[in-house]
Structure formats: structure tokens, C-alpha cells
PDB file of C-alpha atoms in Angstrom:
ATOM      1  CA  UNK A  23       0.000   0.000   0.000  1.00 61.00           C
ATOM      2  CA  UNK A  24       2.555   1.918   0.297  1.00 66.00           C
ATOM      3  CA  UNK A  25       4.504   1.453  -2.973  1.00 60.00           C
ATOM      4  CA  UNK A  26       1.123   2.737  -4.604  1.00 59.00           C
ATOM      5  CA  UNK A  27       0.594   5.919  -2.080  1.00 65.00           C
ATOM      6  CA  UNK A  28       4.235   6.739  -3.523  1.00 65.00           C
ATOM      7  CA  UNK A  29       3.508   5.919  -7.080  1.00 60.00           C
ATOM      8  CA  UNK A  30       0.472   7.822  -7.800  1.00 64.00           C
ATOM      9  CA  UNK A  31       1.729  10.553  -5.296  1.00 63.00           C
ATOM     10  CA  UNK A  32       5.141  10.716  -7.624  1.00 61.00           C
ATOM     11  CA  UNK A  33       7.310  10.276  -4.746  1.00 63.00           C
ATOM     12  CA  UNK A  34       8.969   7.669  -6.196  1.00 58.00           C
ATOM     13  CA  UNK A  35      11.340   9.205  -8.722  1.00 54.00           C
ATOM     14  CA  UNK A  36      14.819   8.964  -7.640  1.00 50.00           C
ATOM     15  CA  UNK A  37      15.906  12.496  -9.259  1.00 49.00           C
ATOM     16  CA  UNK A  38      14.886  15.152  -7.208  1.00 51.00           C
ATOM     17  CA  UNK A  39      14.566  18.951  -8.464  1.00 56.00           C
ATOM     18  CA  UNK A  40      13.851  22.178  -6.797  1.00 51.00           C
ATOM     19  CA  UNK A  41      10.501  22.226  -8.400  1.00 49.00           C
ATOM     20  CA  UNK A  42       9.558  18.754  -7.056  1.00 54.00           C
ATOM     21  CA  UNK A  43      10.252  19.922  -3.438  1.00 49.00           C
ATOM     22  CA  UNK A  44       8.491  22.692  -4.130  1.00 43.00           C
ATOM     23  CA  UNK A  45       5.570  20.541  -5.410  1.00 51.00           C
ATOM     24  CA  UNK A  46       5.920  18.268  -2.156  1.00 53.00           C
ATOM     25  CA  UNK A  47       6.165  20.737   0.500  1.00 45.00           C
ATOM     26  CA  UNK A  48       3.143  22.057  -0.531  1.00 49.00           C
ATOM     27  CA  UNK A  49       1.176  18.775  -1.350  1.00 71.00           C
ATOM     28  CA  UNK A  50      -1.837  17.263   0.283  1.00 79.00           C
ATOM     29  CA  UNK A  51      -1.995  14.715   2.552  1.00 87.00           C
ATOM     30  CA  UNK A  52      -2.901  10.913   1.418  1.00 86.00           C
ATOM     31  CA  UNK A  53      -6.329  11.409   3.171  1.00 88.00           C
ATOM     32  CA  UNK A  54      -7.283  14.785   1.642  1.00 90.00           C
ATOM     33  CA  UNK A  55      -6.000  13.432  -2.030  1.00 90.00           C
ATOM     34  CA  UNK A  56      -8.300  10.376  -1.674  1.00 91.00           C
ATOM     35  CA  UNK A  57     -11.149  12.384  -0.356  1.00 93.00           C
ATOM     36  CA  UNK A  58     -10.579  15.259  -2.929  1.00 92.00           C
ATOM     37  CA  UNK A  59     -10.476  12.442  -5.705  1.00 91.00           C
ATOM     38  CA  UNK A  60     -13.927  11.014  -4.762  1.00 93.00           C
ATOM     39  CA  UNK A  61     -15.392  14.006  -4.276  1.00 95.00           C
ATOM     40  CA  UNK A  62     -14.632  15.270  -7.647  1.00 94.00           C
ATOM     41  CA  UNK A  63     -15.281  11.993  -9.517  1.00 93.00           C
ATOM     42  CA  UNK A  64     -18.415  11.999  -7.982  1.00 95.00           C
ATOM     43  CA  UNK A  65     -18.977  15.077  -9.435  1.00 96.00           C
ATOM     44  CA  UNK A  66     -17.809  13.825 -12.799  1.00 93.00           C
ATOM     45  CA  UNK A  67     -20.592  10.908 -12.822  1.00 93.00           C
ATOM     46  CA  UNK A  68     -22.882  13.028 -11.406  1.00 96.00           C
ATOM     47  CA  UNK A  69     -22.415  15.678 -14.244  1.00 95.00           C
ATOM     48  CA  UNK A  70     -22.617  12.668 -17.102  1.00 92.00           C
ATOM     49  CA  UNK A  71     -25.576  11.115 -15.018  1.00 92.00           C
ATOM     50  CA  UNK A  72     -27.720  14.548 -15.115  1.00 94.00           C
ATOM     51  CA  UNK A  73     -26.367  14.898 -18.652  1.00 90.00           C
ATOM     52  CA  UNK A  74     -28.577  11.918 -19.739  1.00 87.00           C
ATOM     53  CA  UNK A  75     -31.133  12.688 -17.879  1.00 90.00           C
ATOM     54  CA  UNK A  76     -31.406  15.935 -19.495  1.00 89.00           C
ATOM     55  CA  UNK A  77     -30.946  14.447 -22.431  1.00 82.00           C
ATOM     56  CA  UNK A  78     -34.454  13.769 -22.793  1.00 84.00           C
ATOM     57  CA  UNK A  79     -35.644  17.237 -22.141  1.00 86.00           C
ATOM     58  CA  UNK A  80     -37.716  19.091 -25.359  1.00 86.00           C
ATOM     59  CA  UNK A  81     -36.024  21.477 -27.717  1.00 84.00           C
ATOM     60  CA  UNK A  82     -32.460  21.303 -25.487  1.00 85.00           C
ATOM     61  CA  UNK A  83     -32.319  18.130 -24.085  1.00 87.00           C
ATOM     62  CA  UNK A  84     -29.108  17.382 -26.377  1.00 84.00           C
ATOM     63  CA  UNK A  85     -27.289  20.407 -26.240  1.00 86.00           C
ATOM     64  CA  UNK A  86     -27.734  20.112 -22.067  1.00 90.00           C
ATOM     65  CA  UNK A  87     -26.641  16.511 -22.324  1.00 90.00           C
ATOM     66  CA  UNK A  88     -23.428  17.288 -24.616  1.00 89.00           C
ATOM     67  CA  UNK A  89     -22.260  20.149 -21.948  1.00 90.00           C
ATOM     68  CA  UNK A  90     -23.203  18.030 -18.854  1.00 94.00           C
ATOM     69  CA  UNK A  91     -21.974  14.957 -20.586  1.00 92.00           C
ATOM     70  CA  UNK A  92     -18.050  16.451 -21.140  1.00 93.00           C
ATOM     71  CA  UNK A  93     -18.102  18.534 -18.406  1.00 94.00           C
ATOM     72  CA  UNK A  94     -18.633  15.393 -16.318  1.00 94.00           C
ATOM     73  CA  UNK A  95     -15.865  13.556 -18.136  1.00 93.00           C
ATOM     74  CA  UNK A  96     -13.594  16.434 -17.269  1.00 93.00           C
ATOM     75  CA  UNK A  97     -14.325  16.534 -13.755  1.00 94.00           C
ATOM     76  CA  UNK A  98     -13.703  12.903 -13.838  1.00 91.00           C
ATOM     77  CA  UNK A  99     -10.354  12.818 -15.577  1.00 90.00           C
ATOM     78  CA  UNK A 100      -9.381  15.763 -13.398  1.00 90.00           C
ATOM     79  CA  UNK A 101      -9.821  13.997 -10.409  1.00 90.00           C
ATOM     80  CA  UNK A 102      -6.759  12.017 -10.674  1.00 87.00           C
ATOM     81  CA  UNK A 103      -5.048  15.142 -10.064  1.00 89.00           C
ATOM     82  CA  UNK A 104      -5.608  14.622  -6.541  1.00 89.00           C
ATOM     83  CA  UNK A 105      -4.047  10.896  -6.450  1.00 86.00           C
ATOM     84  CA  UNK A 106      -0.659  12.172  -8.399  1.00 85.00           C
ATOM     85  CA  UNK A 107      -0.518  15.659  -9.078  1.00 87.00           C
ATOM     86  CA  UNK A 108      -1.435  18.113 -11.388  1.00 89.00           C
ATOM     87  CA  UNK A 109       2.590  18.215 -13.213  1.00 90.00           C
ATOM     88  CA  UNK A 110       2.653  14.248 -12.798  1.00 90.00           C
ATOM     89  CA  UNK A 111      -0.753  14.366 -14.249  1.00 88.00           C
ATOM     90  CA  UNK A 112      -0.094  16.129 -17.863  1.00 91.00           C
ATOM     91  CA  UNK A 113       3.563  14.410 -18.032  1.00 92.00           C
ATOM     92  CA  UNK A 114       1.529  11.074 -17.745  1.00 91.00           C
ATOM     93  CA  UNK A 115      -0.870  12.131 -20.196  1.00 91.00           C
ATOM     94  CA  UNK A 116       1.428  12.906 -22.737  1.00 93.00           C
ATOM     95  CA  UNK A 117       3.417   9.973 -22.385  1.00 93.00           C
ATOM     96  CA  UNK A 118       4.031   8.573 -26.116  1.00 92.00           C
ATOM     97  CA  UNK A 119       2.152   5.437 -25.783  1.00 89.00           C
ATOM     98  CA  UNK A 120      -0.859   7.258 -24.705  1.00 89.00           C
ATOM     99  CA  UNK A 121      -0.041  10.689 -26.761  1.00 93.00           C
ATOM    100  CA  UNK A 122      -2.696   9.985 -29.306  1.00 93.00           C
ATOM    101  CA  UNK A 123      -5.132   8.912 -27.254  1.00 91.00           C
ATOM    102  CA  UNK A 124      -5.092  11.975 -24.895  1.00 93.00           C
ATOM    103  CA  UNK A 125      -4.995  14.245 -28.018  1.00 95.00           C
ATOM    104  CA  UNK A 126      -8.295  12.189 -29.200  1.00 94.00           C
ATOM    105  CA  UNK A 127      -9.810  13.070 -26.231  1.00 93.00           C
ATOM    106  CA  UNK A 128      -9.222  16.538 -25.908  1.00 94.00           C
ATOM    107  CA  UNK A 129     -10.289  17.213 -29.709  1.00 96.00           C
ATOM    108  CA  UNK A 130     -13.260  15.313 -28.657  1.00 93.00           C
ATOM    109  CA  UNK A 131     -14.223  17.385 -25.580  1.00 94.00           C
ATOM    110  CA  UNK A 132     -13.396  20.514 -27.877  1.00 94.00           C
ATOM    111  CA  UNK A 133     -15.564  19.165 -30.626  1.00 94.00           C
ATOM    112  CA  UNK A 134     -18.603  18.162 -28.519  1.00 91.00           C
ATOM    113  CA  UNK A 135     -18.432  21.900 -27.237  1.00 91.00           C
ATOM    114  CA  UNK A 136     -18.278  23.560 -30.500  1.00 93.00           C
ATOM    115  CA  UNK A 137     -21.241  21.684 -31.788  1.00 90.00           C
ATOM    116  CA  UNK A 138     -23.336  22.293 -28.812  1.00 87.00           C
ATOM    117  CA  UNK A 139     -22.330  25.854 -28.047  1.00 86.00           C
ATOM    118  CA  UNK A 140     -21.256  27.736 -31.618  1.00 89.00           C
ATOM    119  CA  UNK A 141     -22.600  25.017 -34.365  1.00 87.00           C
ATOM    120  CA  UNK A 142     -25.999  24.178 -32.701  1.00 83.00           C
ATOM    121  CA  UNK A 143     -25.802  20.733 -34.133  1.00 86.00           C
ATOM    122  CA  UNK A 144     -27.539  18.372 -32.389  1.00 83.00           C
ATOM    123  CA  UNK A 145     -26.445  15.202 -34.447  1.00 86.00           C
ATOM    124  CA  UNK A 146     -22.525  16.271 -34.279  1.00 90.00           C
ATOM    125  CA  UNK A 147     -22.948  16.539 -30.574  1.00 87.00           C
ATOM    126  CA  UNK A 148     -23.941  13.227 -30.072  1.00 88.00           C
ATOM    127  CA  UNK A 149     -21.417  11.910 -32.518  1.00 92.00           C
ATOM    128  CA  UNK A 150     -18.963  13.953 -30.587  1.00 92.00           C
ATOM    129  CA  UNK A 151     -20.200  12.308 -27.266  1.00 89.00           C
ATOM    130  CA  UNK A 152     -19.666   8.610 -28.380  1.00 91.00           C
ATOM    131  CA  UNK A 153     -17.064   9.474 -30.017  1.00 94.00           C
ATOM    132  CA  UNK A 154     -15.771  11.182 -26.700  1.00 91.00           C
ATOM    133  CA  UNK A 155     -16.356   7.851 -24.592  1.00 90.00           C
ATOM    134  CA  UNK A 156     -14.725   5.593 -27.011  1.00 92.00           C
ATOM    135  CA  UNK A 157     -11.611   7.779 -27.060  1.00 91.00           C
ATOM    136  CA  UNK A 158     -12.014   7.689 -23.075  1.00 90.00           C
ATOM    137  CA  UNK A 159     -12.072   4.404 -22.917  1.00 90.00           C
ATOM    138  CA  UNK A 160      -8.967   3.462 -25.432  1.00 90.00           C
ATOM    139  CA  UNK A 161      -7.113   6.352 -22.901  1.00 89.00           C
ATOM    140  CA  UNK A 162      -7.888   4.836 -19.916  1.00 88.00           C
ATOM    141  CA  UNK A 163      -7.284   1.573 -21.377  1.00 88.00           C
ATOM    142  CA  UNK A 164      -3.643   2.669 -21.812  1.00 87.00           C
ATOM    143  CA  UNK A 165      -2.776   2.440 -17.717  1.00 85.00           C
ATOM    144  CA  UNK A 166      -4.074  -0.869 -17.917  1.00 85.00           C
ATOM    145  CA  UNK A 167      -0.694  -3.107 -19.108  1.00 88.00           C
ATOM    146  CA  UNK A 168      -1.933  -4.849 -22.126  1.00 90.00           C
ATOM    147  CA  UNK A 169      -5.215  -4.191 -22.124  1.00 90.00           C
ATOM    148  CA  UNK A 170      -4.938  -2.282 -25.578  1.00 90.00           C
ATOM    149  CA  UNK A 171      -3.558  -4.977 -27.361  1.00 93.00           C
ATOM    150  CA  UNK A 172      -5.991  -7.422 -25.424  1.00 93.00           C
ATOM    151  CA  UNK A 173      -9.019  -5.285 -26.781  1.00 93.00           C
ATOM    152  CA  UNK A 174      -7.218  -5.142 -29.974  1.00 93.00           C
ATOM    153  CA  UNK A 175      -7.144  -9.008 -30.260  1.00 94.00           C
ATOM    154  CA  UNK A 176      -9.872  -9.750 -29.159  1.00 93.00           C
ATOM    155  CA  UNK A 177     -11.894  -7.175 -32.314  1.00 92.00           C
ATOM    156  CA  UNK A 178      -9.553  -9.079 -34.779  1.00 93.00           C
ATOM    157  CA  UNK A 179     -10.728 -12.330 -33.491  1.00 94.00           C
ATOM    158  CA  UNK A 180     -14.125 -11.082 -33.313  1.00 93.00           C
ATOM    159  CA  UNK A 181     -14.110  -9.976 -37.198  1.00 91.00           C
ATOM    160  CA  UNK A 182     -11.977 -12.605 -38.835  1.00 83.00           C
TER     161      UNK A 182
END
């Protein structure tokens, strides 16, 4: 338990910079990480929850669901900030085997925006939305070890 407190913390890094100590004189304790974490992923599926609810409201229901819907998914990918830190956070993010992936969800979270907000497209916005969880889940199939070339295996199996 321990190993992973350090690990998603990113105390375990042997070289040690000014800015890290910075970083870790400053941080939050385990408790308040784990509490902040659930208390803005709950947020997140609460967002993306009232999102589909509101998705069936007249005239709006889909713009409403697009906005709640991403704004939900942010909230939830932003709540990992508390378990490793915001600068441990992005570096992770733009690691090169999940580089792609991470850009594919930000242009999707952009995208779904646009059409709901500027466009007023109702169809792009919920092309945008699945488009947004299937780039979510391919991204946060990436800390998973193999599970990306499990999934991909198991689609060429499935359509051979």
C-alpha cells in the first residue's frame, strides 16, 4: 500500500529537483487526495448522469446533455489530479504510448463543445459524445498493461 501511495503521489522518482520539493512541500496529505479524488469523480458521474437525464428534455435536451456529458468527463479525468498531481498528471498524459489517445480526447471534448455551443448541431454533438467515450475508454485503457492490445485481439478475433 505503500509502494502505490508513492507511485500515484510521484514520490517515487529517484531524481529530485527544486521544483519537485516545491511541489511536495506544498502537497496534500494521502487522506485529503483520496477524499478530494472522490469528491470530484463523484462530481464527474454526477455531471454525465444529469447529462442523460437531461438528455431527454424538449427542444435542449441534447445540447444540455453534450455540456453536462463532457463537463462530467472532465471533472472525472481531473480527479486524478488529486491521487498524483497536477505536473505528474499532464507528463503522464502525454506519455508517447498514450499521446494519441489523450490528443483524441481533448479534440473530442473541444468538438462536442463547438457543436453544442457555436454550431448548434444536435447530431454532431452526439457523434462527438460517443465518439468522446470511445476515445475515453482506449485512454484509460492505456494504464491498464496490455489491455490495448488485449481489446485489440480480441476485435480481430471477433471480425476474422
Amino acid at each position: 500500500m505503500d509502494k502505490l501511495k508513492k507511485v500515484l503521489s510521484g514520490q517515487d522518482t529517484e531524481d529530485r529537483s527544486g521544483l519537485s520539493e516545491v511541489v511536495e512541500a506544498s502537497s496534500l496529505s494521502w487522506g485529503t487526495r483520496i477524499k478530494g479524488f472522490i469528491a470530484c469523480f463523484a462530481v464527474g458521474i454526477l455531471f454525465s448522469l444529469l447529462g442523460t437525464l437531461l438528455l431527454w428534455v424538449p427542444r435542449k435536451g441534447l445540447l444540455l446533455f453534450a455540456v453536462f456529458y463532457t463537463f462530467g468527463n472532465i471533472a472525472s479525468i481531473g480527479s486524478t489530479i488529486f491521487l498524483m498531481g497536477p505536473l505528474k498528471q499532464l507528463k503522464r498524459m502525454f506519455e508517447p504510448t498514450r499521446l494519441i489517445a489523450t490528443i483524441l480526447v481533448l479534440v473530442c471534448f473541444v468538438l462536442t463543445l463547438c457543436s453544442a455551443f457555436w454550431w448548434y448541431n444536435k447530431g454532431l454533438a452526439l457523434i462527438f459524445c460517443i465518439l468522446q467515450s470511445l476515445a475515453l475508454t482506449w485512454y484509460s485503457l492505456s494504464f491498464i498493461p496490455f489491455a490495448r492490445d488485449a481489446v485489440k485481439k480480441c476485435f480481430t478475433v471477433c471480425l476474422a
